[in-house]
Amino acid sequence: MTDMTAHEARSEKLEGAAARKARVMGVILILLSLLVLFVLNVAPGERATFNLTTRRDAIQIPPLVVPGAFNMIAAALLAFLGVRQFLRGGGRWTALSLGAGLLILVLAFLVWATAGKSFNLTGMLQATVVRAIPIALGGLAGVLSERVAVVNIAIEGMLLAGAFTGALIGSLLGGWMGLVAAVAVGGLFGLLLALLVVRFRMDQIIAGVVINLFVLGVTSYVSSQVFSQYRSLNNAPVFRSWEIPILSDIPVIGPTLFDQNIFVYGAFILVAVATYYLFHTKNGLRARAVGEHPRAADTLGIDVYRTRYIHVTLAGMVAGFGGAFFTLGSVGRFEENMTNGRGYIGLAAMIFGRWHPVGALSAALVFGFADSLQQKLALLNTPIPSEFLAMAPYIATIIVVAGLVGRARPPAANGKAYVKE
């Protein structure tokens, strides 16, 4: 009887919290509608032109012309979502309503910023995919680690180590050797993390922070003291885009997905392989069992320690591959702290994606869109300060993690050391 009363009280408390959250989301959506109505309003007669193809594309399609009245409709939709959310509560529709509201806000913002001008929408989508790749690979590294219950804060350091190694070895031995070395160094840092948290049972958060600070210090020192004097050591070749015949000629989709470099194709392949491995193979099932209940997995004959060593090392290799993108897939040289927090955003993508490789990739595209948006808006000379535009990816991270994630459940044993009896 006492247990039933406690259970009912807990249920009422959860329902009350959900109702409050739904009302707060409703108020936020109503405020966003007012923002679109009074701040992002477009003068009558003005139009936003979104170019979908360029002159060199094989198939030409006309640009998308959006009248300024679109923002009035967007404000009305936001108000409707907000009032509905406030009066009726959201339940499981709360996150969906907020997601739809943010999408409408972004569309209205693009129309406002492009009013009276033209804008290459395909180019922005292409940049979105490119900028999402290191985040997606960081998120995938997090999935591989945390599926075996090892929290991997060190992804930022592994990305940076991969970028540094790719630039150094790529300058000496060529791009392909630089890529192999970056993956290998990432794997070594993954192995180091596994050794610290599995063998020595060090706190997983602290171990990750130590690796991040170590990599940042070493790479910054070499960059400032060695690369500045011997510039030939920091001049690696860059992997160019590979067009896939026929598919790359499809308007919008072709340039976005089928005219990219090896890192983009590699990320898609890795996400597909990791998804199949984790959810459709015996070893993947064993890895997830270690992440959920290592004691039970151990009693069934699964070597918990070896499983964690292997997957955290693989996670480091994936992060090393993602780090090489910054040098071998982008600018061809290393700059101090050039990953700029992408490893941490990758962790946010992993959480938003609910510890699933495809979910992490999808979340990374959201962050990549925010990143490419701030670059394109700077070219449109919007009145928004450039410093604020540079914050766009990080603001998107806060909004997504705080507002849209909901009750994401990590692996049950995540972050807990395992001691074999």
Short mmCIF file of C-alpha atoms in Angstrom, two decimals:
data_model
loop_
_atom_site.label_atom_id
_atom_site.label_comp_id
_atom_site.label_asym_id
_atom_site.label_seq_id
_atom_site.Cartn_x
_atom_site.Cartn_y
_atom_site.Cartn_z
CA MET A 1 0.00 0.00 0.00
CA THR A 2 2.84 2.33 0.90
CA ASP A 3 4.64 1.43 -2.32
CA MET A 4 1.51 2.18 -4.39
CA THR A 5 1.13 5.57 -2.73
CA ALA A 6 4.76 6.45 -3.40
CA HIS A 7 4.40 5.30 -7.00
CA GLU A 8 1.28 7.44 -7.51
CA ALA A 9 3.00 10.46 -5.96
CA ARG A 10 6.00 10.01 -8.25
CA SER A 11 3.71 9.69 -11.29
CA GLU A 12 1.84 12.87 -10.36
CA LYS A 13 5.15 14.69 -9.90
CA LEU A 14 6.35 13.59 -13.35
CA GLU A 15 3.07 14.60 -14.96
CA GLY A 16 3.23 18.00 -13.26
CA ALA A 17 6.78 18.55 -14.53
CA ALA A 18 5.75 17.56 -18.07
CA ALA A 19 2.80 19.98 -17.98
CA ARG A 20 5.05 22.83 -16.80
CA LYS A 21 7.55 22.05 -19.54
CA ALA A 22 4.77 22.05 -22.14
CA ARG A 23 3.55 25.47 -20.97
CA VAL A 24 7.09 26.89 -21.01
CA MET A 25 7.57 25.59 -24.55
CA GLY A 26 4.24 27.16 -25.52
CA VAL A 27 5.37 30.56 -24.22
CA ILE A 28 8.69 30.21 -26.08
CA LEU A 29 6.89 29.46 -29.36
CA ILE A 30 4.59 32.47 -28.88
CA LEU A 31 7.61 34.69 -28.25
CA LEU A 32 9.24 33.32 -31.41
CA SER A 33 6.10 34.21 -33.39
CA LEU A 34 6.34 37.78 -32.09
CA LEU A 35 10.02 37.83 -33.05
CA VAL A 36 9.19 36.83 -36.63
CA LEU A 37 6.25 39.26 -36.78
CA PHE A 38 8.02 42.39 -35.53
CA VAL A 39 11.77 41.82 -36.05
CA LEU A 40 12.01 39.51 -39.07
CA ASN A 41 9.28 41.25 -41.03
CA VAL A 42 9.92 41.76 -44.73
CA ALA A 43 8.71 44.81 -46.65
CA PRO A 44 5.74 44.19 -49.01
CA GLY A 45 6.89 43.39 -52.53
CA GLU A 46 10.34 42.15 -51.53
CA ARG A 47 11.29 38.61 -52.42
CA ALA A 48 14.00 36.19 -51.39
CA THR A 49 15.66 34.28 -54.24
CA PHE A 50 17.28 30.92 -53.51
CA ASN A 51 19.45 29.59 -56.34
CA LEU A 52 19.32 25.80 -56.61
CA THR A 53 21.87 25.26 -59.40
CA THR A 54 25.01 26.93 -60.72
CA ARG A 55 26.03 27.59 -64.31
CA ARG A 56 28.34 24.55 -64.41
CA ASP A 57 25.61 22.11 -63.36
CA ALA A 58 24.50 19.70 -66.10
CA ILE A 59 20.81 20.01 -65.24
CA GLN A 60 19.44 23.50 -64.68
CA ILE A 61 16.34 24.26 -62.58
CA PRO A 62 14.86 27.72 -61.93
CA PRO A 63 15.58 29.48 -58.61
CA LEU A 64 13.12 29.28 -55.73
CA VAL A 65 11.52 32.71 -55.22
CA VAL A 66 9.79 33.23 -51.85
CA PRO A 67 7.60 36.33 -51.29
CA GLY A 68 8.05 38.33 -48.09
CA ALA A 69 4.52 37.38 -47.01
CA PHE A 70 5.94 33.98 -46.10
CA ASN A 71 7.10 35.41 -42.79
CA MET A 72 3.54 36.43 -41.86
CA ILE A 73 2.46 32.84 -42.43
CA ALA A 74 5.45 31.62 -40.41
CA ALA A 75 4.49 33.89 -37.49
CA ALA A 76 0.92 32.59 -37.61
CA LEU A 77 2.11 28.96 -37.57
CA LEU A 78 4.41 29.62 -34.63
CA ALA A 79 1.58 31.32 -32.73
CA PHE A 80 -0.73 28.36 -33.43
CA LEU A 81 1.86 25.86 -32.18
CA GLY A 82 2.54 27.97 -29.10
CA VAL A 83 -1.12 28.43 -28.12
CA ARG A 84 -1.88 24.77 -28.69
CA GLN A 85 1.11 23.77 -26.62
CA PHE A 86 0.16 26.15 -23.80
CA LEU A 87 -3.53 25.21 -23.60
CA ARG A 88 -3.51 21.49 -24.30
CA GLY A 89 -0.08 20.48 -23.08
CA GLY A 90 2.25 18.55 -25.26
CA GLY A 91 3.05 15.18 -23.82
CA ARG A 92 5.16 13.44 -26.41
CA TRP A 93 4.40 16.25 -28.88
CA THR A 94 6.33 18.86 -26.91
CA ALA A 95 9.74 18.18 -28.48
CA LEU A 96 8.14 17.76 -31.93
CA SER A 97 6.35 21.11 -31.64
CA LEU A 98 9.54 22.86 -30.56
CA GLY A 99 11.50 21.22 -33.38
CA ALA A 100 8.89 22.29 -35.95
CA GLY A 101 8.87 25.79 -34.47
CA LEU A 102 12.65 26.09 -34.74
CA LEU A 103 12.53 24.89 -38.35
CA ILE A 104 9.90 27.52 -39.19
CA LEU A 105 12.02 30.15 -37.43
CA VAL A 106 15.09 29.21 -39.47
CA LEU A 107 13.11 29.41 -42.74
CA ALA A 108 11.70 32.80 -41.79
CA PHE A 109 15.18 33.96 -40.83
CA LEU A 110 16.58 32.90 -44.22
CA VAL A 111 13.79 34.75 -46.04
CA TRP A 112 14.46 37.87 -43.96
CA ALA A 113 18.24 37.72 -44.52
CA THR A 114 17.86 37.11 -48.28
CA ALA A 115 15.05 39.61 -48.96
CA GLY A 116 15.93 41.59 -52.08
CA LYS A 117 19.02 39.40 -52.72
CA SER A 118 19.87 35.98 -54.08
CA PHE A 119 21.28 33.09 -52.10
CA ASN A 120 22.91 29.81 -53.20
CA LEU A 121 20.88 27.30 -51.20
CA THR A 122 22.63 24.27 -52.72
CA GLY A 123 26.01 25.68 -51.74
CA MET A 124 24.85 26.07 -48.15
CA LEU A 125 23.55 22.48 -48.05
CA GLN A 126 26.87 21.29 -49.45
CA ALA A 127 28.72 23.24 -46.74
CA THR A 128 26.33 21.82 -44.15
CA VAL A 129 27.36 18.26 -44.99
CA VAL A 130 31.06 19.13 -45.00
CA ARG A 131 30.92 20.93 -41.65
CA ALA A 132 28.87 18.15 -40.10
CA ILE A 133 31.45 15.45 -40.89
CA PRO A 134 33.94 15.98 -38.01
CA ILE A 135 31.00 16.36 -35.61
CA ALA A 136 29.39 13.16 -36.92
CA LEU A 137 32.66 11.24 -36.60
CA GLY A 138 33.13 12.62 -33.08
CA GLY A 139 29.58 11.54 -32.24
CA LEU A 140 30.21 8.08 -33.72
CA ALA A 141 33.37 7.76 -31.61
CA GLY A 142 31.26 8.63 -28.57
CA VAL A 143 28.66 5.99 -29.50
CA LEU A 144 31.30 3.26 -29.81
CA SER A 145 32.77 4.18 -26.41
CA GLU A 146 29.61 4.73 -24.45
CA ARG A 147 27.90 1.62 -25.84
CA VAL A 148 30.49 -0.27 -23.76
CA ALA A 149 29.96 2.13 -20.82
CA VAL A 150 33.10 4.27 -21.19
CA VAL A 151 32.44 8.03 -21.19
CA ASN A 152 34.73 9.53 -23.81
CA ILE A 153 35.32 13.22 -23.09
CA ALA A 154 38.69 12.84 -24.85
CA ILE A 155 37.14 13.00 -28.34
CA GLU A 156 38.19 16.64 -28.62
CA GLY A 157 41.81 15.71 -27.96
CA MET A 158 41.65 12.75 -30.35
CA LEU A 159 40.31 14.99 -33.13
CA LEU A 160 43.10 17.49 -32.48
CA ALA A 161 45.76 14.74 -32.44
CA GLY A 162 44.41 13.40 -35.76
CA ALA A 163 44.52 16.87 -37.31
CA PHE A 164 48.09 17.47 -36.13
CA THR A 165 49.36 14.06 -37.23
CA GLY A 166 47.65 14.33 -40.60
CA ALA A 167 49.37 17.65 -41.27
CA LEU A 168 52.82 16.52 -40.10
CA ILE A 169 52.97 13.07 -41.72
CA GLY A 170 51.03 14.26 -44.75
CA SER A 171 53.67 16.96 -45.33
CA LEU A 172 56.48 14.40 -45.10
CA LEU A 173 55.03 11.29 -46.76
CA GLY A 174 51.90 12.37 -48.62
CA GLY A 175 48.18 12.55 -47.94
CA TRP A 176 47.41 8.83 -47.73
CA MET A 177 50.20 8.15 -45.23
CA GLY A 178 49.08 11.18 -43.24
CA LEU A 179 45.56 9.77 -43.11
CA VAL A 180 46.80 6.34 -41.95
CA ALA A 181 49.00 7.97 -39.29
CA ALA A 182 46.12 10.14 -38.05
CA VAL A 183 43.90 7.07 -37.62
CA ALA A 184 46.72 5.22 -35.85
CA VAL A 185 47.44 8.09 -33.44
CA GLY A 186 43.74 8.44 -32.69
CA GLY A 187 43.68 4.72 -31.90
CA LEU A 188 46.67 5.09 -29.58
CA PHE A 189 44.90 7.79 -27.59
CA GLY A 190 41.81 5.59 -27.48
CA LEU A 191 43.95 2.77 -26.13
CA LEU A 192 45.46 5.16 -23.56
CA LEU A 193 41.99 6.18 -22.40
CA ALA A 194 40.95 2.53 -22.13
CA LEU A 195 44.10 1.74 -20.15
CA LEU A 196 43.43 4.59 -17.69
CA VAL A 197 39.78 3.78 -17.08
CA VAL A 198 39.76 -0.03 -17.39
CA ARG A 199 43.15 -1.05 -16.00
CA PHE A 200 43.70 1.74 -13.45
CA ARG A 201 39.99 2.57 -12.92
CA MET A 202 40.64 6.28 -13.16
CA ASP A 203 37.59 8.56 -13.18
CA GLN A 204 36.47 8.59 -16.82
CA ILE A 205 35.74 12.31 -16.98
CA ILE A 206 39.10 13.24 -15.48
CA ALA A 207 40.95 10.83 -17.79
CA GLY A 208 39.30 12.43 -20.80
CA VAL A 209 40.12 15.95 -19.62
CA VAL A 210 43.76 14.97 -19.01
CA ILE A 211 44.09 13.65 -22.57
CA ASN A 212 42.47 16.78 -24.00
CA LEU A 213 44.83 19.09 -22.10
CA PHE A 214 47.88 16.99 -22.96
CA VAL A 215 47.11 16.99 -26.69
CA LEU A 216 46.27 20.69 -26.69
CA GLY A 217 49.54 21.55 -24.92
CA VAL A 218 51.79 19.40 -27.12
CA THR A 219 50.23 20.44 -30.42
CA SER A 220 50.18 24.12 -29.47
CA TYR A 221 53.86 24.01 -28.48
CA VAL A 222 54.99 22.24 -31.67
CA SER A 223 52.80 24.47 -33.79
CA SER A 224 54.24 27.67 -32.35
CA GLN A 225 57.87 26.54 -31.95
CA VAL A 226 58.48 24.12 -34.82
CA PHE A 227 55.91 24.69 -37.55
CA SER A 228 56.53 28.43 -37.48
CA GLN A 229 60.21 27.85 -38.39
CA TYR A 230 59.90 24.79 -40.61
CA ARG A 231 56.86 25.57 -42.71
CA SER A 232 57.47 22.59 -44.98
CA LEU A 233 56.39 20.35 -42.07
CA ASN A 234 52.97 21.97 -42.11
CA ASN A 235 52.05 21.93 -45.77
CA ALA A 236 50.14 18.72 -46.44
CA PRO A 237 48.23 17.93 -49.66
CA VAL A 238 44.44 18.15 -49.51
CA PHE A 239 42.08 15.42 -50.70
CA ARG A 240 39.95 16.89 -53.46
CA SER A 241 36.30 16.19 -54.17
CA TRP A 242 35.38 13.07 -56.13
CA GLU A 243 32.34 13.35 -58.37
CA ILE A 244 30.27 10.19 -58.60
CA PRO A 245 29.15 9.90 -62.26
CA ILE A 246 25.44 10.46 -62.98
CA LEU A 247 24.51 10.87 -59.30
CA SER A 248 26.49 14.10 -58.99
CA ASP A 249 24.41 15.61 -61.84
CA ILE A 250 21.14 15.39 -59.86
CA PRO A 251 20.12 18.97 -58.94
CA VAL A 252 20.58 19.94 -55.27
CA ILE A 253 21.13 16.36 -54.05
CA GLY A 254 24.03 15.63 -56.42
CA PRO A 255 26.40 18.44 -55.35
CA THR A 256 25.34 17.99 -51.72
CA LEU A 257 25.97 14.24 -51.37
CA PHE A 258 27.84 12.97 -54.43
CA ASP A 259 30.49 15.64 -55.06
CA GLN A 260 32.46 15.41 -51.82
CA ASN A 261 35.88 14.25 -50.62
CA ILE A 262 36.94 10.96 -49.04
CA PHE A 263 36.05 12.10 -45.51
CA VAL A 264 32.38 12.62 -46.36
CA TYR A 265 32.03 9.26 -48.09
CA GLY A 266 34.08 7.62 -45.33
CA ALA A 267 31.82 9.04 -42.62
CA PHE A 268 28.68 7.71 -44.34
CA ILE A 269 30.26 4.27 -44.73
CA LEU A 270 31.44 4.20 -41.09
CA VAL A 271 27.98 5.16 -39.82
CA ALA A 272 26.38 2.38 -41.91
CA VAL A 273 28.95 -0.20 -40.78
CA ALA A 274 28.68 0.81 -37.11
CA THR A 275 24.88 0.63 -37.24
CA TYR A 276 24.94 -2.85 -38.74
CA TYR A 277 27.63 -4.00 -36.33
CA LEU A 278 25.99 -2.72 -33.14
CA PHE A 279 22.42 -3.78 -33.89
CA HIS A 280 22.67 -6.76 -36.27
CA THR A 281 25.71 -8.79 -35.23
CA LYS A 282 26.56 -11.05 -32.30
CA ASN A 283 29.59 -8.99 -31.29
CA GLY A 284 27.52 -5.82 -31.39
CA LEU A 285 24.98 -7.41 -29.07
CA ARG A 286 27.81 -8.39 -26.71
CA ALA A 287 29.15 -4.82 -26.75
CA ARG A 288 25.73 -3.43 -25.85
CA ALA A 289 25.36 -6.03 -23.11
CA VAL A 290 28.64 -4.80 -21.60
CA GLY A 291 27.28 -1.25 -21.66
CA GLU A 292 23.97 -2.20 -20.04
CA HIS A 293 24.92 -4.83 -17.48
CA PRO A 294 28.61 -5.80 -17.43
CA ARG A 295 28.17 -8.24 -14.53
CA ALA A 296 25.54 -10.24 -16.39
CA ALA A 297 27.64 -10.11 -19.56
CA ASP A 298 30.61 -11.46 -17.60
CA THR A 299 28.61 -14.39 -16.24
CA LEU A 300 27.71 -15.28 -19.85
CA GLY A 301 31.38 -15.53 -20.75
CA ILE A 302 31.89 -12.12 -22.36
CA ASP A 303 35.29 -10.59 -21.61
CA VAL A 304 34.21 -7.16 -20.37
CA TYR A 305 37.71 -5.72 -20.19
CA ARG A 306 38.70 -6.81 -23.71
CA THR A 307 35.42 -5.57 -25.14
CA ARG A 308 35.98 -2.15 -23.63
CA TYR A 309 39.61 -2.00 -24.80
CA ILE A 310 38.64 -2.85 -28.38
CA HIS A 311 35.72 -0.46 -28.69
CA VAL A 312 37.41 2.53 -27.06
CA THR A 313 40.44 2.01 -29.31
CA LEU A 314 38.15 1.82 -32.36
CA ALA A 315 36.47 5.01 -31.17
CA GLY A 316 39.89 6.69 -31.05
CA MET A 317 40.60 5.57 -34.63
CA VAL A 318 37.29 7.00 -35.82
CA ALA A 319 38.06 10.29 -34.04
CA GLY A 320 41.56 10.31 -35.58
CA PHE A 321 39.98 9.95 -39.02
CA GLY A 322 37.64 12.82 -38.21
CA GLY A 323 40.55 14.94 -36.99
CA ALA A 324 42.44 14.43 -40.27
CA PHE A 325 39.50 16.12 -41.99
CA PHE A 326 40.58 19.48 -40.53
CA THR A 327 43.95 19.35 -42.30
CA LEU A 328 43.94 16.78 -45.11
CA GLY A 329 40.33 17.39 -46.04
CA SER A 330 40.22 21.14 -45.64
CA VAL A 331 43.15 23.57 -45.49
CA GLY A 332 46.27 21.37 -45.63
CA ARG A 333 47.93 22.87 -42.56
CA PHE A 334 47.58 22.67 -38.78
CA GLU A 335 46.60 25.62 -36.62
CA GLU A 336 46.54 25.79 -32.85
CA ASN A 337 43.29 24.38 -31.36
CA MET A 338 41.77 24.23 -34.84
CA THR A 339 39.09 21.69 -33.84
CA ASN A 340 37.53 24.51 -31.81
CA GLY A 341 35.27 22.37 -29.62
CA ARG A 342 33.91 20.10 -32.38
CA GLY A 343 34.62 17.05 -30.19
CA TYR A 344 32.33 18.38 -27.46
CA ILE A 345 29.64 19.18 -30.04
CA GLY A 346 30.07 15.61 -31.25
CA LEU A 347 29.21 14.42 -27.74
CA ALA A 348 26.07 16.58 -27.87
CA ALA A 349 25.23 14.99 -31.24
CA MET A 350 25.67 11.56 -29.68
CA ILE A 351 23.21 12.41 -26.88
CA PHE A 352 20.73 14.04 -29.27
CA GLY A 353 21.03 10.98 -31.47
CA ARG A 354 20.27 8.75 -28.47
CA TRP A 355 23.52 6.79 -28.71
CA HIS A 356 22.72 5.56 -32.23
CA PRO A 357 25.15 6.10 -35.17
CA VAL A 358 22.42 7.30 -37.53
CA GLY A 359 20.98 9.56 -34.83
CA ALA A 360 24.42 11.06 -34.21
CA LEU A 361 24.85 11.74 -37.94
CA SER A 362 21.41 13.37 -38.15
CA ALA A 363 22.16 15.56 -35.14
CA ALA A 364 25.54 16.50 -36.62
CA LEU A 365 23.75 17.77 -39.74
CA VAL A 366 21.76 20.15 -37.51
CA PHE A 367 24.96 21.53 -36.00
CA GLY A 368 26.62 21.62 -39.43
CA PHE A 369 23.69 23.64 -40.75
CA ALA A 370 24.08 26.17 -37.94
CA ASP A 371 27.79 26.39 -38.71
CA SER A 372 27.33 26.91 -42.45
CA LEU A 373 24.47 29.35 -41.82
CA GLN A 374 26.69 31.75 -39.89
CA GLN A 375 29.21 31.70 -42.75
CA LYS A 376 26.61 32.39 -45.44
CA LEU A 377 24.91 35.14 -43.43
CA ALA A 378 28.22 36.94 -43.10
CA LEU A 379 28.36 37.07 -46.91
CA LEU A 380 24.83 38.54 -47.08
CA ASN A 381 25.87 41.51 -44.91
CA THR A 382 23.09 41.07 -42.38
CA PRO A 383 23.00 43.60 -39.52
CA ILE A 384 23.77 40.83 -37.01
CA PRO A 385 27.28 41.23 -35.48
CA SER A 386 29.80 38.69 -36.77
CA GLU A 387 30.67 37.67 -33.20
CA PHE A 388 27.07 36.64 -32.63
CA LEU A 389 26.99 34.71 -35.91
CA ALA A 390 30.12 32.83 -34.83
CA MET A 391 28.23 31.63 -31.76
CA ALA A 392 25.51 29.98 -33.88
CA PRO A 393 26.81 26.36 -33.65
CA TYR A 394 27.21 26.60 -29.88
CA ILE A 395 23.80 28.21 -29.40
CA ALA A 396 22.31 25.41 -31.50
CA THR A 397 24.08 22.91 -29.23
CA ILE A 398 22.55 24.44 -26.09
CA ILE A 399 19.06 24.60 -27.61
CA VAL A 400 19.20 21.02 -28.86
CA VAL A 401 20.62 19.48 -25.68
CA ALA A 402 18.48 21.53 -23.28
CA GLY A 403 15.22 21.67 -25.22
CA LEU A 404 14.93 18.84 -27.69
CA VAL A 405 16.71 15.85 -26.21
CA GLY A 406 13.96 14.91 -23.78
CA ARG A 407 14.44 11.79 -21.70
CA ALA A 408 17.33 10.23 -23.58
CA ARG A 409 18.57 7.17 -21.72
CA PRO A 410 22.27 6.35 -21.86
CA PRO A 411 23.57 2.78 -21.47
CA ALA A 412 22.79 1.74 -17.89
CA ALA A 413 26.42 1.18 -16.81
CA ASN A 414 27.77 4.27 -18.61
CA GLY A 415 30.65 5.84 -16.69
CA LYS A 416 30.89 3.05 -14.12
CA ALA A 417 34.11 1.12 -13.61
CA TYR A 418 33.78 -2.66 -13.64
CA VAL A 419 35.64 -4.90 -11.19
CA LYS A 420 35.70 -8.59 -12.00
CA GLU A 421 35.02 -10.79 -8.98
#
